[in-house]
Amino acid sequence: MKYIPKDKWFFCPIATYLCKNKVHMENSAEQMVRVRFAPSPTGGLHLGGVRTVLFNYLFAKKYNGQFILRIEDTDQSRFVPGAEQYILDTLAWCGMTPDESPIHGGAYGPYRQSERKPMYKQYATQLIEQGNAYYAFDTAEELDAKRKEIPNFQYNRATRTGMKNSLSLPAAEVSRLLNENTPHVVRINMPDSEELVFEDLIRGEVKFDTSMVDDKVLLKADEMPTYHLAVVVDDYLMKITHAFRGEEWLPSAPVHILVWKNLFGLDQMPKWAHLPLILKPDGNGKLSKRDGDRLGFPVFAMDWSDPNTKESTIGFKERGFLPAAFVNLLAMLGWNDGTDQELFSLPTLIEKFSLDRVHKGGAKFDYEKAKWFNQEWIKQADDAYLANLVTPYFKAAKIEIHEPSYLIKVIGLVKERCQLLPDFIPQSSFFFTAPTEIDTASILPKWEEKKHCFFDELAKLYLVDYEQGQKMKSSTELEAHFKALATEQGLKPGDLMLPFRIMLVGGKFGPGVFDIVANIETQDAAKRIQYCLDLLSKN
RNA sequence: GGAGCGUUCGACUAAGGGUUAGGUCACCUCCCUUUCACGGAGGUAAUACGGGUUCGAAUCCCGUACGCUCUACCA
């Protein structure tokens, strides 16, 4: 294909033809793909939520479409300050920038439902006029009483005649109540027995019998829409072509389908895709924040502290996950590309993503595997990039970094043994400061005078080397020197390695012993040897 | 209770009528490294159950079981 400037390809018939926009869009081939993520800003963004964003984003970008963020804040009683900003921050951290949002703007705003309030009532009125909805005057108390009285009370065609609404009351009474501004809601009028069928992009054909669904509230007493009305009206007004949401929404799909049918026509309706749930590692339920607290892993993308309850919850970001790893592991929960590949960058995901490879069944979250993904991404990550991310942890641990290039070098040496960013501290602190905790217990059993002499000698030689300007620089040189000295004294080098390691790092961990000596100064090494020797003498 | 959705190793998944049911994480063994990790070589381990259809079923059909989601003037 010849190159077509991006701003020109709209006008190029060949490009339009080749453009992948039209996949899954059989009924309206010219439409631009538009998807939305529509969270309610009530708290931290949970794994499942971020994955919904991801699939939206991947799909949109795959087809050169637009990804919209719409804030569903119709429930004023659940408003939580900061939650919207948190969502924005999370998307930014993950690298999934919306094309349109409350802060990015766009041609279909406003993007907060609370600011769209005046737009909904007319649609509710239209439904009433068409006979697809009705006024209901029952108070919350009356409904509660009803629910107590009848165990599985449903407001539906069987019960609505016994309730206070414009279907059961005489017209004059209804007008009176309306004129007196009696608080009321608008409920959908579920038809008697109609089969509602739609094609779910993931599950195929899904059928519902309207006689089984109840008369959901569409417009609340405060004239705010419920989700059921808002999702339809806004998806229509914002020209959404594909609607992705969690599987928990499937049972209310018939309500939305019916509203679509009666308001805008089914041919205007976006394609639905109900994503499988992310399940808790043990048991089978939907993963909740509680499970993370209980099992010791994050569930939210980033730290969240609730301004009302003051409760704070750890996030993947602050636990030390790389955004690339987080996105990668989320993508693999319910999707794969059909090959054995598991490591994908965001651009690769965009390229490879396909809805027909999304699973139907829920996926249990496995924190161990999540950490493996992170380790893989740490291993691939650029050392300077990691240095940046890790610096705050060093500050928190009160370890001073004098020379950034030294940090970068150290990171290259230790990164393959770190699963999470904070692991860099124990894995590399000894490159900066002498260990304070020495695992002498691991030395003592095989300790002997000969070894003491050896190390005493080694320390002296290191001091000499330092004073002469550090002639021994490379780890190979240091190793050769060490082994020669050991052999000279009739000792097996191998028997000295573990004690030496412990003297330098404090325990049985860390990179190659001579890589460490080569990076700290020989004077420093000498000091550590002496310090440990003193400790051992005391035992 | 009702409706809807789902069900392959412990976990994530591949295989869409014919494979010794494959890979990855975790676990175990060994090699490398006299640490840990990385890397390498092996190992344990699965088609929920019962009927069909078929020469042949994880795969198609029907039941059953189990699980989950929903069943608010919450999303």
PDB file of N, CA, C and O (backbone and C1' of nucleotides) in Angstrom, chain A residues 72 74 78 154 203 217 220-221 247-249 284 334 336 342 359-360 364 369 416-417 494 501 508-510, chain B residues 1 3-6 11-15 23-25 34-39 67-71 73-75:
ATOM      1  N   GLU A  72     -19.653   8.089  35.037  1.00  0.00           N
ATOM      2  CA  GLU A  72     -21.048   7.787  35.374  1.00  0.00           C
ATOM      3  C   GLU A  72     -21.315   8.112  36.842  1.00  0.00           C
ATOM      4  O   GLU A  72     -21.294   7.253  37.714  1.00  0.00           O
ATOM      5  N   THR A  74     -24.094   9.426  38.300  1.00  0.00           N
ATOM      6  CA  THR A  74     -25.504   9.778  38.481  1.00  0.00           C
ATOM      7  C   THR A  74     -25.992   9.555  39.903  1.00  0.00           C
ATOM      8  O   THR A  74     -27.059  10.020  40.273  1.00  0.00           O
ATOM      9  N   ARG A  78     -23.247   8.637  46.231  1.00  0.00           N
ATOM     10  CA  ARG A  78     -22.014   7.858  46.258  1.00  0.00           C
ATOM     11  C   ARG A  78     -20.808   8.633  45.731  1.00  0.00           C
ATOM     12  O   ARG A  78     -19.753   8.060  45.461  1.00  0.00           O
ATOM     13  N   GLN A 154     -40.839  -8.425  42.983  1.00  0.00           N
ATOM     14  CA  GLN A 154     -40.335  -7.781  41.784  1.00  0.00           C
ATOM     15  C   GLN A 154     -41.380  -6.795  41.284  1.00  0.00           C
ATOM     16  O   GLN A 154     -42.572  -7.113  41.256  1.00  0.00           O
ATOM     17  N   ARG A 203     -20.025 -13.930  23.441  1.00  0.00           N
ATOM     18  CA  ARG A 203     -20.838 -15.101  23.759  1.00  0.00           C
ATOM     19  C   ARG A 203     -21.758 -15.596  22.662  1.00  0.00           C
ATOM     20  O   ARG A 203     -22.425 -16.609  22.799  1.00  0.00           O
ATOM     21  N   VAL A 217     -36.199   1.034  37.229  1.00  0.00           N
ATOM     22  CA  VAL A 217     -36.303   2.490  37.256  1.00  0.00           C
ATOM     23  C   VAL A 217     -35.369   3.068  36.196  1.00  0.00           C
ATOM     24  O   VAL A 217     -34.223   2.636  36.070  1.00  0.00           O
ATOM     25  N   LYS A 220     -34.750   8.640  38.161  1.00  0.00           N
ATOM     26  CA  LYS A 220     -34.976   8.683  39.598  1.00  0.00           C
ATOM     27  C   LYS A 220     -35.800   9.913  39.983  1.00  0.00           C
ATOM     28  O   LYS A 220     -36.023  10.799  39.163  1.00  0.00           O
ATOM     29  N   ALA A 221     -36.178   9.960  41.231  1.00  0.00           N
ATOM     30  CA  ALA A 221     -37.013  11.068  41.723  1.00  0.00           C
ATOM     31  C   ALA A 221     -36.294  12.409  41.593  1.00  0.00           C
ATOM     32  O   ALA A 221     -36.915  13.448  41.417  1.00  0.00           O
ATOM     33  N   GLU A 247     -19.183  -8.930  32.682  1.00  0.00           N
ATOM     34  CA  GLU A 247     -20.247  -9.919  32.565  1.00  0.00           C
ATOM     35  C   GLU A 247     -21.383  -9.679  33.552  1.00  0.00           C
ATOM     36  O   GLU A 247     -22.512 -10.109  33.335  1.00  0.00           O
ATOM     37  N   GLU A 248     -21.074  -8.987  34.644  1.00  0.00           N
ATOM     38  CA  GLU A 248     -22.120  -8.763  35.643  1.00  0.00           C
ATOM     39  C   GLU A 248     -23.284  -7.941  35.081  1.00  0.00           C
ATOM     40  O   GLU A 248     -24.348  -7.881  35.673  1.00  0.00           O
ATOM     41  N   TRP A 249     -23.063  -7.338  33.919  1.00  0.00           N
ATOM     42  CA  TRP A 249     -24.119  -6.541  33.307  1.00  0.00           C
ATOM     43  C   TRP A 249     -25.049  -7.342  32.414  1.00  0.00           C
ATOM     44  O   TRP A 249     -26.069  -6.846  31.968  1.00  0.00           O
ATOM     45  N   ASN A 284     -14.395 -19.127  44.129  1.00  0.00           N
ATOM     46  CA  ASN A 284     -14.821 -18.840  42.767  1.00  0.00           C
ATOM     47  C   ASN A 284     -15.402 -17.465  42.535  1.00  0.00           C
ATOM     48  O   ASN A 284     -15.701 -17.116  41.415  1.00  0.00           O
ATOM     49  N   GLY A 334      -7.808 -13.783  30.241  1.00  0.00           N
ATOM     50  CA  GLY A 334      -8.998 -13.850  29.421  1.00  0.00           C
ATOM     51  C   GLY A 334      -8.758 -13.672  27.933  1.00  0.00           C
ATOM     52  O   GLY A 334      -9.684 -13.706  27.141  1.00  0.00           O
ATOM     53  N   ASN A 336      -5.652 -14.485  24.698  1.00  0.00           N
ATOM     54  CA  ASN A 336      -4.319 -14.896  24.244  1.00  0.00           C
ATOM     55  C   ASN A 336      -4.325 -14.794  22.732  1.00  0.00           C
ATOM     56  O   ASN A 336      -5.381 -14.720  22.108  1.00  0.00           O
ATOM     57  N   GLU A 342       3.598 -14.924  25.629  1.00  0.00           N
ATOM     58  CA  GLU A 342       2.895 -14.353  26.777  1.00  0.00           C
ATOM     59  C   GLU A 342       3.330 -12.926  27.089  1.00  0.00           C
ATOM     60  O   GLU A 342       2.675 -12.233  27.849  1.00  0.00           O
ATOM     61  N   HIS A 359     -11.917 -15.007  26.097  1.00  0.00           N
ATOM     62  CA  HIS A 359     -12.619 -16.132  26.719  1.00  0.00           C
ATOM     63  C   HIS A 359     -14.021 -15.822  27.182  1.00  0.00           C
ATOM     64  O   HIS A 359     -14.339 -14.698  27.489  1.00  0.00           O
ATOM     65  N   LYS A 360     -14.782 -16.865  27.342  1.00  0.00           N
ATOM     66  CA  LYS A 360     -16.113 -16.708  27.925  1.00  0.00           C
ATOM     67  C   LYS A 360     -16.050 -16.854  29.441  1.00  0.00           C
ATOM     68  O   LYS A 360     -16.735 -16.163  30.176  1.00  0.00           O
ATOM     69  N   LYS A 364      -9.205 -16.810  37.224  1.00  0.00           N
ATOM     70  CA  LYS A 364      -8.749 -16.560  38.592  1.00  0.00           C
ATOM     71  C   LYS A 364      -7.444 -15.781  38.548  1.00  0.00           C
ATOM     72  O   LYS A 364      -6.559 -16.105  37.762  1.00  0.00           O
ATOM     73  N   LYS A 369       1.939 -15.442  39.327  1.00  0.00           N
ATOM     74  CA  LYS A 369       2.180 -15.243  37.896  1.00  0.00           C
ATOM     75  C   LYS A 369       2.288 -13.751  37.570  1.00  0.00           C
ATOM     76  O   LYS A 369       3.060 -13.355  36.706  1.00  0.00           O
ATOM     77  N   GLU A 416      17.893  -8.927  37.393  1.00  0.00           N
ATOM     78  CA  GLU A 416      17.254 -10.213  37.092  1.00  0.00           C
ATOM     79  C   GLU A 416      16.815 -10.973  38.339  1.00  0.00           C
ATOM     80  O   GLU A 416      16.107 -11.949  38.253  1.00  0.00           O
ATOM     81  N   ARG A 417      17.252 -10.514  39.503  1.00  0.00           N
ATOM     82  CA  ARG A 417      16.750 -11.192  40.698  1.00  0.00           C
ATOM     83  C   ARG A 417      15.703 -10.369  41.452  1.00  0.00           C
ATOM     84  O   ARG A 417      15.452 -10.607  42.613  1.00  0.00           O
ATOM     85  N   GLY A 494      36.815 -22.516  46.909  1.00  0.00           N
ATOM     86  CA  GLY A 494      35.380 -22.736  47.065  1.00  0.00           C
ATOM     87  C   GLY A 494      34.920 -22.660  48.507  1.00  0.00           C
ATOM     88  O   GLY A 494      33.801 -22.200  48.788  1.00  0.00           O
ATOM     89  N   ARG A 501      31.285 -13.859  50.675  1.00  0.00           N
ATOM     90  CA  ARG A 501      30.015 -13.246  50.277  1.00  0.00           C
ATOM     91  C   ARG A 501      29.295 -12.650  51.480  1.00  0.00           C
ATOM     92  O   ARG A 501      28.809 -11.514  51.432  1.00  0.00           O
ATOM     93  N   LYS A 508      23.352 -14.700  52.331  1.00  0.00           N
ATOM     94  CA  LYS A 508      23.518 -15.558  51.154  1.00  0.00           C
ATOM     95  C   LYS A 508      22.667 -15.070  49.989  1.00  0.00           C
ATOM     96  O   LYS A 508      21.689 -15.681  49.624  1.00  0.00           O
ATOM     97  N   PHE A 509      23.002 -13.950  49.445  1.00  0.00           N
ATOM     98  CA  PHE A 509      22.264 -13.436  48.292  1.00  0.00           C
ATOM     99  C   PHE A 509      23.135 -12.450  47.533  1.00  0.00           C
ATOM    100  O   PHE A 509      24.248 -12.155  47.954  1.00  0.00           O
ATOM    101  N   GLY A 510      22.623 -11.962  46.432  1.00  0.00           N
ATOM    102  CA  GLY A 510      23.350 -10.959  45.669  1.00  0.00           C
ATOM    103  C   GLY A 510      24.039 -11.541  44.443  1.00  0.00           C
ATOM    104  O   GLY A 510      24.100 -12.752  44.265  1.00  0.00           O
TER     105      GLY A 510
ATOM    106  P     G B   1     -32.820 -22.588  45.473  1.00  0.00           P
ATOM    107  O5'   G B   1     -34.088 -21.715  45.003  1.00  0.00           O
ATOM    108  C5'   G B   1     -35.391 -22.278  45.138  1.00  0.00           C
ATOM    109  C4'   G B   1     -36.369 -21.270  44.605  1.00  0.00           C
ATOM    110  C3'   G B   1     -36.134 -20.835  43.163  1.00  0.00           C
ATOM    111  O3'   G B   1     -36.779 -21.713  42.258  1.00  0.00           O
ATOM    112  C1'   G B   1     -36.383 -18.918  44.495  1.00  0.00           C
ATOM    113  P     A B   3     -36.031 -19.827  35.521  1.00  0.00           P
ATOM    114  O5'   A B   3     -35.186 -18.634  34.892  1.00  0.00           O
ATOM    115  C5'   A B   3     -35.852 -17.613  34.165  1.00  0.00           C
ATOM    116  C4'   A B   3     -34.898 -16.476  33.902  1.00  0.00           C
ATOM    117  C3'   A B   3     -33.604 -16.877  33.207  1.00  0.00           C
ATOM    118  O3'   A B   3     -33.765 -16.982  31.811  1.00  0.00           O
ATOM    119  C1'   A B   3     -33.107 -15.474  35.040  1.00  0.00           C
ATOM    120  P     G B   4     -32.867 -18.018  30.981  1.00  0.00           P
ATOM    121  O5'   G B   4     -31.462 -17.270  30.990  1.00  0.00           O
ATOM    122  C5'   G B   4     -31.283 -16.078  30.231  1.00  0.00           C
ATOM    123  C4'   G B   4     -29.971 -15.449  30.612  1.00  0.00           C
ATOM    124  C3'   G B   4     -28.746 -16.294  30.355  1.00  0.00           C
ATOM    125  O3'   G B   4     -28.340 -16.227  29.004  1.00  0.00           O
ATOM    126  C1'   G B   4     -28.606 -15.365  32.517  1.00  0.00           C
ATOM    127  P     C B   5     -27.552 -17.438  28.346  1.00  0.00           P
ATOM    128  O5'   C B   5     -26.122 -17.335  29.047  1.00  0.00           O
ATOM    129  C5'   C B   5     -25.295 -16.207  28.803  1.00  0.00           C
ATOM    130  C4'   C B   5     -24.126 -16.234  29.749  1.00  0.00           C
ATOM    131  C3'   C B   5     -23.239 -17.463  29.676  1.00  0.00           C
ATOM    132  O3'   C B   5     -22.344 -17.393  28.590  1.00  0.00           O
ATOM    133  C1'   C B   5     -23.675 -16.973  31.935  1.00  0.00           C
ATOM    134  P     G B   6     -21.847 -18.775  27.948  1.00  0.00           P
ATOM    135  O5'   G B   6     -20.935 -19.436  29.086  1.00  0.00           O
ATOM    136  C5'   G B   6     -19.619 -18.976  29.284  1.00  0.00           C
ATOM    137  C4'   G B   6     -19.106 -19.445  30.621  1.00  0.00           C
ATOM    138  C3'   G B   6     -18.594 -20.875  30.692  1.00  0.00           C
ATOM    139  O3'   G B   6     -17.284 -20.951  30.172  1.00  0.00           O
ATOM    140  C1'   G B   6     -19.898 -20.409  32.598  1.00  0.00           C
ATOM    141  P     A B  11      -7.309 -24.903  39.283  1.00  0.00           P
ATOM    142  O5'   A B  11      -6.364 -23.633  39.073  1.00  0.00           O
ATOM    143  C5'   A B  11      -6.524 -22.475  39.880  1.00  0.00           C
ATOM    144  C4'   A B  11      -5.628 -21.373  39.371  1.00  0.00           C
ATOM    145  C3'   A B  11      -5.781 -21.075  37.884  1.00  0.00           C
ATOM    146  O3'   A B  11      -6.869 -20.212  37.639  1.00  0.00           O
ATOM    147  C1'   A B  11      -3.499 -21.319  38.385  1.00  0.00           C
ATOM    148  P     C B  12      -7.648 -20.297  36.251  1.00  0.00           P
ATOM    149  O5'   C B  12      -6.593 -19.603  35.272  1.00  0.00           O
ATOM    150  C5'   C B  12      -6.269 -18.225  35.437  1.00  0.00           C
ATOM    151  C4'   C B  12      -5.301 -17.814  34.360  1.00  0.00           C
ATOM    152  C3'   C B  12      -5.754 -18.174  32.951  1.00  0.00           C
ATOM    153  O3'   C B  12      -6.680 -17.208  32.480  1.00  0.00           O
ATOM    154  C1'   C B  12      -3.502 -18.818  33.227  1.00  0.00           C
ATOM    155  P     U B  13      -7.786 -17.621  31.432  1.00  0.00           P
ATOM    156  O5'   U B  13      -6.829 -18.140  30.276  1.00  0.00           O
ATOM    157  C5'   U B  13      -7.248 -19.024  29.284  1.00  0.00           C
ATOM    158  C4'   U B  13      -6.003 -19.481  28.572  1.00  0.00           C
ATOM    159  C3'   U B  13      -6.234 -20.489  27.467  1.00  0.00           C
ATOM    160  O3'   U B  13      -6.608 -19.809  26.270  1.00  0.00           O
ATOM    161  C1'   U B  13      -4.440 -21.214  28.817  1.00  0.00           C
ATOM    162  P     A B  14      -7.461 -20.557  25.217  1.00  0.00           P
ATOM    163  O5'   A B  14      -6.393 -21.536  24.555  1.00  0.00           O
ATOM    164  C5'   A B  14      -5.277 -20.983  23.867  1.00  0.00           C
ATOM    165  C4'   A B  14      -4.480 -22.055  23.189  1.00  0.00           C
ATOM    166  C3'   A B  14      -5.255 -23.033  22.315  1.00  0.00           C
ATOM    167  O3'   A B  14      -5.569 -22.443  21.073  1.00  0.00           O
ATOM    168  C1'   A B  14      -3.612 -24.182  23.568  1.00  0.00           C
ATOM    169  P     A B  15      -6.953 -22.698  20.362  1.00  0.00           P
ATOM    170  O5'   A B  15      -6.834 -24.231  19.958  1.00  0.00           O
ATOM    171  C5'   A B  15      -5.710 -24.659  19.174  1.00  0.00           C
ATOM    172  C4'   A B  15      -5.675 -26.153  19.196  1.00  0.00           C
ATOM    173  C3'   A B  15      -7.002 -26.815  18.904  1.00  0.00           C
ATOM    174  O3'   A B  15      -7.081 -26.913  17.489  1.00  0.00           O
ATOM    175  C1'   A B  15      -6.008 -27.845  20.806  1.00  0.00           C
ATOM    176  P     G B  23       4.694 -29.087  26.653  1.00  0.00           P
ATOM    177  O5'   G B  23       4.519 -27.493  26.666  1.00  0.00           O
ATOM    178  C5'   G B  23       5.190 -26.696  25.697  1.00  0.00           C
ATOM    179  C4'   G B  23       4.768 -25.255  25.847  1.00  0.00           C
ATOM    180  C3'   G B  23       5.017 -24.643  27.216  1.00  0.00           C
ATOM    181  O3'   G B  23       6.345 -24.185  27.347  1.00  0.00           O
ATOM    182  C1'   G B  23       2.814 -24.137  26.530  1.00  0.00           C
ATOM    183  P     U B  24       7.047 -24.112  28.774  1.00  0.00           P
ATOM    184  O5'   U B  24       6.294 -22.918  29.492  1.00  0.00           O
ATOM    185  C5'   U B  24       6.509 -21.579  29.072  1.00  0.00           C
ATOM    186  C4'   U B  24       5.632 -20.654  29.879  1.00  0.00           C
ATOM    187  C3'   U B  24       5.760 -20.789  31.390  1.00  0.00           C
ATOM    188  O3'   U B  24       6.871 -20.074  31.892  1.00  0.00           O
ATOM    189  C1'   U B  24       3.476 -20.762  30.816  1.00  0.00           C
ATOM    190  P     C B  25       7.538 -20.478  33.270  1.00  0.00           P
ATOM    191  O5'   C B  25       6.428 -20.052  34.341  1.00  0.00           O
ATOM    192  C5'   C B  25       6.185 -18.680  34.635  1.00  0.00           C
ATOM    193  C4'   C B  25       5.158 -18.581  35.740  1.00  0.00           C
ATOM    194  C3'   C B  25       5.499 -19.341  37.016  1.00  0.00           C
ATOM    195  O3'   C B  25       6.364 -18.589  37.849  1.00  0.00           O
ATOM    196  C1'   C B  25       3.272 -19.799  36.406  1.00  0.00           C
ATOM    197  P     U B  34      31.172 -20.198  40.900  1.00  0.00           P
ATOM    198  O5'   U B  34      30.531 -20.691  42.292  1.00  0.00           O
ATOM    199  C5'   U B  34      30.771 -22.045  42.815  1.00  0.00           C
ATOM    200  C4'   U B  34      29.632 -22.362  43.772  1.00  0.00           C
ATOM    201  C3'   U B  34      29.434 -21.225  44.787  1.00  0.00           C
ATOM    202  O3'   U B  34      28.074 -20.840  45.009  1.00  0.00           O
ATOM    203  C1'   U B  34      30.321 -23.205  45.873  1.00  0.00           C
ATOM    204  P     U B  35      26.739 -21.618  44.872  1.00  0.00           P
ATOM    205  O5'   U B  35      25.744 -20.841  45.834  1.00  0.00           O
ATOM    206  C5'   U B  35      25.735 -21.056  47.249  1.00  0.00           C
ATOM    207  C4'   U B  35      24.919 -19.951  47.861  1.00  0.00           C
ATOM    208  C3'   U B  35      23.601 -19.682  47.163  1.00  0.00           C
ATOM    209  O3'   U B  35      22.603 -20.572  47.625  1.00  0.00           O
ATOM    210  C1'   U B  35      24.716 -17.641  47.545  1.00  0.00           C
ATOM    211  P     C B  36      21.582 -21.214  46.559  1.00  0.00           P
ATOM    212  O5'   C B  36      20.636 -19.992  46.197  1.00  0.00           O
ATOM    213  C5'   C B  36      19.785 -19.405  47.177  1.00  0.00           C
ATOM    214  C4'   C B  36      19.340 -18.048  46.699  1.00  0.00           C
ATOM    215  C3'   C B  36      18.691 -18.001  45.322  1.00  0.00           C
ATOM    216  O3'   C B  36      17.349 -18.410  45.331  1.00  0.00           O
ATOM    217  C1'   C B  36      20.233 -16.242  45.510  1.00  0.00           C
ATOM    218  P     A B  37      16.721 -19.141  44.047  1.00  0.00           P
ATOM    219  O5'   A B  37      16.923 -18.044  42.893  1.00  0.00           O
ATOM    220  C5'   A B  37      15.982 -16.991  42.752  1.00  0.00           C
ATOM    221  C4'   A B  37      16.487 -15.974  41.761  1.00  0.00           C
ATOM    222  C3'   A B  37      16.483 -16.375  40.291  1.00  0.00           C
ATOM    223  O3'   A B  37      15.193 -16.269  39.725  1.00  0.00           O
ATOM    224  C1'   A B  37      18.512 -15.307  40.800  1.00  0.00           C
ATOM    225  P     C B  38      14.783 -17.221  38.510  1.00  0.00           P
ATOM    226  O5'   C B  38      15.782 -16.756  37.350  1.00  0.00           O
ATOM    227  C5'   C B  38      15.644 -15.466  36.760  1.00  0.00           C
ATOM    228  C4'   C B  38      16.748 -15.261  35.758  1.00  0.00           C
ATOM    229  C3'   C B  38      16.826 -16.311  34.662  1.00  0.00           C
ATOM    230  O3'   C B  38      15.880 -16.063  33.643  1.00  0.00           O
ATOM    231  C1'   C B  38      18.986 -15.944  35.505  1.00  0.00           C
ATOM    232  P     G B  39      15.138 -17.273  32.937  1.00  0.00           P
ATOM    233  O5'   G B  39      16.350 -18.066  32.271  1.00  0.00           O
ATOM    234  C5'   G B  39      17.096 -17.485  31.209  1.00  0.00           C
ATOM    235  C4'   G B  39      18.227 -18.404  30.836  1.00  0.00           C
ATOM    236  C3'   G B  39      17.812 -19.846  30.560  1.00  0.00           C
ATOM    237  O3'   G B  39      17.321 -20.004  29.244  1.00  0.00           O
ATOM    238  C1'   G B  39      19.680 -19.842  32.000  1.00  0.00           C
ATOM    239  P     G B  67     -22.198 -25.097  44.274  1.00  0.00           P
ATOM    240  O5'   G B  67     -21.385 -24.035  43.411  1.00  0.00           O
ATOM    241  C5'   G B  67     -19.976 -23.969  43.515  1.00  0.00           C
ATOM    242  C4'   G B  67     -19.448 -23.087  42.431  1.00  0.00           C
ATOM    243  C3'   G B  67     -20.023 -21.691  42.401  1.00  0.00           C
ATOM    244  O3'   G B  67     -19.408 -20.868  43.363  1.00  0.00           O
ATOM    245  C1'   G B  67     -19.981 -22.554  40.211  1.00  0.00           C
ATOM    246  P     C B  68     -20.238 -19.661  44.004  1.00  0.00           P
ATOM    247  O5'   C B  68     -20.222 -18.618  42.807  1.00  0.00           O
ATOM    248  C5'   C B  68     -18.989 -18.073  42.364  1.00  0.00           C
ATOM    249  C4'   C B  68     -19.208 -17.354  41.069  1.00  0.00           C
ATOM    250  C3'   C B  68     -20.189 -16.193  41.127  1.00  0.00           C
ATOM    251  O3'   C B  68     -19.540 -15.034  41.608  1.00  0.00           O
ATOM    252  C1'   C B  68     -20.671 -17.517  39.243  1.00  0.00           C
ATOM    253  P     U B  69     -20.383 -13.915  42.358  1.00  0.00           P
ATOM    254  O5'   U B  69     -21.173 -13.237  41.150  1.00  0.00           O
ATOM    255  C5'   U B  69     -20.475 -12.451  40.197  1.00  0.00           C
ATOM    256  C4'   U B  69     -21.430 -12.020  39.123  1.00  0.00           C
ATOM    257  C3'   U B  69     -22.669 -11.294  39.616  1.00  0.00           C
ATOM    258  O3'   U B  69     -22.395  -9.921  39.844  1.00  0.00           O
ATOM    259  C1'   U B  69     -23.312 -12.944  38.069  1.00  0.00           C
ATOM    260  P     C B  70     -23.179  -9.179  40.983  1.00  0.00           P
ATOM    261  O5'   C B  70     -24.639  -9.053  40.356  1.00  0.00           O
ATOM    262  C5'   C B  70     -24.854  -8.254  39.213  1.00  0.00           C
ATOM    263  C4'   C B  70     -26.233  -8.510  38.674  1.00  0.00           C
ATOM    264  C3'   C B  70     -27.367  -8.294  39.662  1.00  0.00           C
ATOM    265  O3'   C B  70     -27.696  -6.927  39.772  1.00  0.00           O
ATOM    266  C1'   C B  70     -27.717 -10.317  38.514  1.00  0.00           C
ATOM    267  P     U B  71     -28.477  -6.419  41.058  1.00  0.00           P
ATOM    268  O5'   U B  71     -29.843  -7.211  40.962  1.00  0.00           O
ATOM    269  C5'   U B  71     -30.889  -6.783  40.094  1.00  0.00           C
ATOM    270  C4'   U B  71     -32.058  -7.699  40.293  1.00  0.00           C
ATOM    271  C3'   U B  71     -32.611  -7.732  41.706  1.00  0.00           C
ATOM    272  O3'   U B  71     -33.507  -6.650  41.927  1.00  0.00           O
ATOM    273  C1'   U B  71     -32.364  -9.938  40.909  1.00  0.00           C
ATOM    274  P     C B  73     -35.244   0.504  43.342  1.00  0.00           P
ATOM    275  O5'   C B  73     -34.799   1.994  42.985  1.00  0.00           O
ATOM    276  C5'   C B  73     -34.518   2.381  41.670  1.00  0.00           C
ATOM    277  C4'   C B  73     -33.813   3.712  41.770  1.00  0.00           C
ATOM    278  C3'   C B  73     -32.981   3.762  43.053  1.00  0.00           C
ATOM    279  O3'   C B  73     -31.613   3.983  42.768  1.00  0.00           O
ATOM    280  C1'   C B  73     -34.633   5.541  42.977  1.00  0.00           C
ATOM    281  P     C B  74     -30.630   5.026  42.853  1.00  0.00           P
ATOM    282  O5'   C B  74     -29.286   4.425  43.458  1.00  0.00           O
ATOM    283  C5'   C B  74     -28.960   3.066  43.241  1.00  0.00           C
ATOM    284  C4'   C B  74     -27.483   3.048  43.033  1.00  0.00           C
ATOM    285  C3'   C B  74     -27.060   2.932  41.578  1.00  0.00           C
ATOM    286  O3'   C B  74     -27.119   4.194  40.945  1.00  0.00           O
ATOM    287  C1'   C B  74     -25.789   1.452  42.924  1.00  0.00           C
ATOM    288  P     A B  75     -26.891   4.401  39.442  1.00  0.00           P
ATOM    289  O5'   A B  75     -25.316   4.237  39.469  1.00  0.00           O
ATOM    290  C5'   A B  75     -24.523   4.379  38.333  1.00  0.00           C
ATOM    291  C4'   A B  75     -23.303   3.519  38.470  1.00  0.00           C
ATOM    292  C3'   A B  75     -22.997   2.766  37.183  1.00  0.00           C
ATOM    293  O3'   A B  75     -22.229   3.576  36.319  1.00  0.00           O
ATOM    294  C1'   A B  75     -23.068   1.215  38.945  1.00  0.00           C
TER     295        A B  75
END
